[in-house]
Amino acid sequence: MSEIGELIIGLFVLFGALLSAISAFGLIRLPDVYLRSHAATKSSTLGVLIILLSAFLYFMFYVDHVSAKLLLGIIFVFITAPVAGHLNGRAAYRSGVPLWEKSTLDDLGPALKKAQKNSKRQDMN
């Protein structure tokens, strides 16, 4: 049973490292800041979470120690990384960074214009 558990934990670590490597490749290859932000937040967050989870499982099953620090790390990465990527994308959009020329859909543009119109109306009142 011990060898099977170590193999599974090792495979988790390898899978997390592979996801992180794919994320790094996406940061290099993708054409604009929005797609790069997606690669930086989604796949790297999942890769880091899987690696931290495998470390947590290793300590829990083989060292008989439940690590609160690893649990807090998992929660912290799970909450903050996607939010930071989203805010970076919104800041880039609001500062005028253009979309990739082959982008087909801009969902934020009409919503942003509508919000600006509503804020102007409230300022007038």
PDB file of C-alpha atoms in Angstrom:
ATOM      1  CA  MET A   1       0.000   0.000   0.000  1.00  0.00           C
ATOM      2  CA  SER A   2       2.848   2.380   0.779  1.00  0.00           C
ATOM      3  CA  GLU A   3       4.423   2.037  -2.658  1.00  0.00           C
ATOM      4  CA  ILE A   4       1.122   2.634  -4.440  1.00  0.00           C
ATOM      5  CA  GLY A   5       0.488   5.769  -2.393  1.00  0.00           C
ATOM      6  CA  GLU A   6       3.955   7.097  -3.141  1.00  0.00           C
ATOM      7  CA  LEU A   7       3.413   6.408  -6.840  1.00  0.00           C
ATOM      8  CA  ILE A   8       0.080   8.249  -6.841  1.00  0.00           C
ATOM      9  CA  ILE A   9       1.552  11.220  -4.973  1.00  0.00           C
ATOM     10  CA  GLY A  10       4.508  11.265  -7.384  1.00  0.00           C
ATOM     11  CA  LEU A  11       2.129  11.249 -10.347  1.00  0.00           C
ATOM     12  CA  PHE A  12       0.233  14.174  -8.805  1.00  0.00           C
ATOM     13  CA  VAL A  13       3.485  16.121  -8.490  1.00  0.00           C
ATOM     14  CA  LEU A  14       4.409  15.350 -12.096  1.00  0.00           C
ATOM     15  CA  PHE A  15       0.940  16.341 -13.332  1.00  0.00           C
ATOM     16  CA  GLY A  16       1.099  19.628 -11.390  1.00  0.00           C
ATOM     17  CA  ALA A  17       4.561  20.346 -12.782  1.00  0.00           C
ATOM     18  CA  LEU A  18       3.321  19.576 -16.297  1.00  0.00           C
ATOM     19  CA  LEU A  19       0.420  22.005 -15.892  1.00  0.00           C
ATOM     20  CA  SER A  20       2.800  24.669 -14.636  1.00  0.00           C
ATOM     21  CA  ALA A  21       5.100  24.070 -17.621  1.00  0.00           C
ATOM     22  CA  ILE A  22       2.155  24.364 -20.003  1.00  0.00           C
ATOM     23  CA  SER A  23       1.266  27.632 -18.293  1.00  0.00           C
ATOM     24  CA  ALA A  24       4.788  28.951 -18.809  1.00  0.00           C
ATOM     25  CA  PHE A  25       4.632  27.906 -22.462  1.00  0.00           C
ATOM     26  CA  GLY A  26       1.306  29.753 -22.781  1.00  0.00           C
ATOM     27  CA  LEU A  27       2.833  32.909 -21.337  1.00  0.00           C
ATOM     28  CA  ILE A  28       5.469  32.839 -24.064  1.00  0.00           C
ATOM     29  CA  ARG A  29       3.316  31.811 -27.023  1.00  0.00           C
ATOM     30  CA  LEU A  30      -0.045  33.535 -26.575  1.00  0.00           C
ATOM     31  CA  PRO A  31      -0.496  36.786 -28.519  1.00  0.00           C
ATOM     32  CA  ASP A  32      -2.037  39.330 -26.139  1.00  0.00           C
ATOM     33  CA  VAL A  33      -2.192  40.278 -22.481  1.00  0.00           C
ATOM     34  CA  TYR A  34      -5.675  38.835 -21.965  1.00  0.00           C
ATOM     35  CA  LEU A  35      -4.818  35.363 -23.203  1.00  0.00           C
ATOM     36  CA  ARG A  36      -1.544  35.436 -21.294  1.00  0.00           C
ATOM     37  CA  SER A  37      -3.412  36.383 -18.149  1.00  0.00           C
ATOM     38  CA  HIS A  38      -5.669  33.384 -18.688  1.00  0.00           C
ATOM     39  CA  ALA A  39      -2.663  31.069 -19.048  1.00  0.00           C
ATOM     40  CA  ALA A  40      -0.963  32.576 -16.014  1.00  0.00           C
ATOM     41  CA  THR A  41      -3.944  32.209 -13.726  1.00  0.00           C
ATOM     42  CA  LYS A  42      -5.850  29.107 -14.745  1.00  0.00           C
ATOM     43  CA  SER A  43      -3.288  26.435 -15.509  1.00  0.00           C
ATOM     44  CA  SER A  44      -0.553  27.632 -13.188  1.00  0.00           C
ATOM     45  CA  THR A  45      -3.017  27.905 -10.300  1.00  0.00           C
ATOM     46  CA  LEU A  46      -4.215  24.370 -10.938  1.00  0.00           C
ATOM     47  CA  GLY A  47      -0.617  23.145 -11.206  1.00  0.00           C
ATOM     48  CA  VAL A  48       0.403  24.770  -7.931  1.00  0.00           C
ATOM     49  CA  LEU A  49      -2.735  23.492  -6.196  1.00  0.00           C
ATOM     50  CA  ILE A  50      -2.054  19.925  -7.305  1.00  0.00           C
ATOM     51  CA  ILE A  51       1.565  20.102  -6.143  1.00  0.00           C
ATOM     52  CA  LEU A  52       0.530  21.544  -2.763  1.00  0.00           C
ATOM     53  CA  LEU A  53      -2.194  18.912  -2.439  1.00  0.00           C
ATOM     54  CA  SER A  54       0.282  16.124  -3.121  1.00  0.00           C
ATOM     55  CA  ALA A  55       2.651  17.554  -0.487  1.00  0.00           C
ATOM     56  CA  PHE A  56      -0.264  17.715   1.952  1.00  0.00           C
ATOM     57  CA  LEU A  57      -1.181  14.085   1.221  1.00  0.00           C
ATOM     58  CA  TYR A  58       2.420  12.986   1.641  1.00  0.00           C
ATOM     59  CA  PHE A  59       2.728  14.613   5.054  1.00  0.00           C
ATOM     60  CA  MET A  60      -0.680  13.364   6.129  1.00  0.00           C
ATOM     61  CA  PHE A  61      -0.168   9.705   5.166  1.00  0.00           C
ATOM     62  CA  TYR A  62       3.578   9.168   5.552  1.00  0.00           C
ATOM     63  CA  VAL A  63       4.689  11.571   8.270  1.00  0.00           C
ATOM     64  CA  ASP A  64       1.368  11.538  10.196  1.00  0.00           C
ATOM     65  CA  HIS A  65       1.299  15.325  10.267  1.00  0.00           C
ATOM     66  CA  VAL A  66      -1.596  17.467   9.054  1.00  0.00           C
ATOM     67  CA  SER A  67      -0.007  20.679   7.844  1.00  0.00           C
ATOM     68  CA  ALA A  68      -2.127  23.746   8.460  1.00  0.00           C
ATOM     69  CA  LYS A  69       0.416  25.814   6.524  1.00  0.00           C
ATOM     70  CA  LEU A  70      -0.155  23.746   3.382  1.00  0.00           C
ATOM     71  CA  LEU A  71      -3.919  24.029   3.791  1.00  0.00           C
ATOM     72  CA  LEU A  72      -3.635  27.794   4.157  1.00  0.00           C
ATOM     73  CA  GLY A  73      -1.355  27.900   1.111  1.00  0.00           C
ATOM     74  CA  ILE A  74      -3.887  25.942  -0.933  1.00  0.00           C
ATOM     75  CA  ILE A  75      -6.725  28.232   0.126  1.00  0.00           C
ATOM     76  CA  PHE A  76      -4.665  31.384  -0.426  1.00  0.00           C
ATOM     77  CA  VAL A  77      -3.572  30.385  -3.960  1.00  0.00           C
ATOM     78  CA  PHE A  78      -7.076  29.177  -4.840  1.00  0.00           C
ATOM     79  CA  ILE A  79      -8.627  32.513  -3.878  1.00  0.00           C
ATOM     80  CA  THR A  80      -6.021  35.104  -4.823  1.00  0.00           C
ATOM     81  CA  ALA A  81      -4.512  33.950  -8.130  1.00  0.00           C
ATOM     82  CA  PRO A  82      -7.712  33.968 -10.247  1.00  0.00           C
ATOM     83  CA  VAL A  83      -8.870  37.242  -8.703  1.00  0.00           C
ATOM     84  CA  ALA A  84      -5.509  38.876  -9.414  1.00  0.00           C
ATOM     85  CA  GLY A  85      -5.589  37.664 -13.022  1.00  0.00           C
ATOM     86  CA  HIS A  86      -9.112  38.997 -13.464  1.00  0.00           C
ATOM     87  CA  LEU A  87      -8.185  42.391 -12.041  1.00  0.00           C
ATOM     88  CA  ASN A  88      -5.078  42.587 -14.235  1.00  0.00           C
ATOM     89  CA  GLY A  89      -7.219  41.890 -17.296  1.00  0.00           C
ATOM     90  CA  ARG A  90      -9.766  44.543 -16.335  1.00  0.00           C
ATOM     91  CA  ALA A  91      -7.028  47.076 -15.666  1.00  0.00           C
ATOM     92  CA  ALA A  92      -5.445  46.336 -19.040  1.00  0.00           C
ATOM     93  CA  TYR A  93      -8.817  46.708 -20.765  1.00  0.00           C
ATOM     94  CA  ARG A  94      -9.642  49.981 -19.035  1.00  0.00           C
ATOM     95  CA  SER A  95      -6.215  51.409 -19.831  1.00  0.00           C
ATOM     96  CA  GLY A  96      -6.774  50.739 -23.535  1.00  0.00           C
ATOM     97  CA  VAL A  97      -4.623  47.671 -24.230  1.00  0.00           C
ATOM     98  CA  PRO A  98      -5.998  46.351 -27.539  1.00  0.00           C
ATOM     99  CA  LEU A  99      -7.438  42.892 -27.993  1.00  0.00           C
ATOM    100  CA  TRP A 100      -5.744  40.442 -30.316  1.00  0.00           C
ATOM    101  CA  GLU A 101      -6.756  41.219 -33.910  1.00  0.00           C
ATOM    102  CA  LYS A 102      -8.325  37.759 -34.309  1.00  0.00           C
ATOM    103  CA  SER A 103     -10.511  38.124 -31.202  1.00  0.00           C
ATOM    104  CA  THR A 104     -14.152  37.675 -32.122  1.00  0.00           C
ATOM    105  CA  LEU A 105     -16.011  38.719 -28.978  1.00  0.00           C
ATOM    106  CA  ASP A 106     -15.714  41.679 -26.630  1.00  0.00           C
ATOM    107  CA  ASP A 107     -18.162  41.200 -23.766  1.00  0.00           C
ATOM    108  CA  LEU A 108     -16.764  43.919 -21.548  1.00  0.00           C
ATOM    109  CA  GLY A 109     -16.994  46.781 -24.080  1.00  0.00           C
ATOM    110  CA  PRO A 110     -20.808  47.214 -24.132  1.00  0.00           C
ATOM    111  CA  ALA A 111     -21.080  46.671 -20.381  1.00  0.00           C
ATOM    112  CA  LEU A 112     -18.383  49.268 -19.706  1.00  0.00           C
ATOM    113  CA  LYS A 113     -20.075  51.827 -21.988  1.00  0.00           C
ATOM    114  CA  LYS A 114     -23.398  51.217 -20.247  1.00  0.00           C
ATOM    115  CA  ALA A 115     -21.795  51.681 -16.821  1.00  0.00           C
ATOM    116  CA  GLN A 116     -20.127  54.913 -17.966  1.00  0.00           C
ATOM    117  CA  LYS A 117     -23.471  56.261 -19.247  1.00  0.00           C
ATOM    118  CA  ASN A 118     -25.161  55.402 -15.945  1.00  0.00           C
ATOM    119  CA  SER A 119     -22.421  57.111 -13.936  1.00  0.00           C
ATOM    120  CA  LYS A 120     -22.722  60.247 -16.089  1.00  0.00           C
ATOM    121  CA  ARG A 121     -26.476  60.299 -15.489  1.00  0.00           C
ATOM    122  CA  GLN A 122     -25.972  60.009 -11.742  1.00  0.00           C
ATOM    123  CA  ASP A 123     -23.393  62.805 -11.812  1.00  0.00           C
ATOM    124  CA  MET A 124     -25.905  65.081 -13.579  1.00  0.00           C
ATOM    125  CA  ASN A 125     -28.558  64.478 -10.921  1.00  0.00           C
TER     126      ASN A 125
END
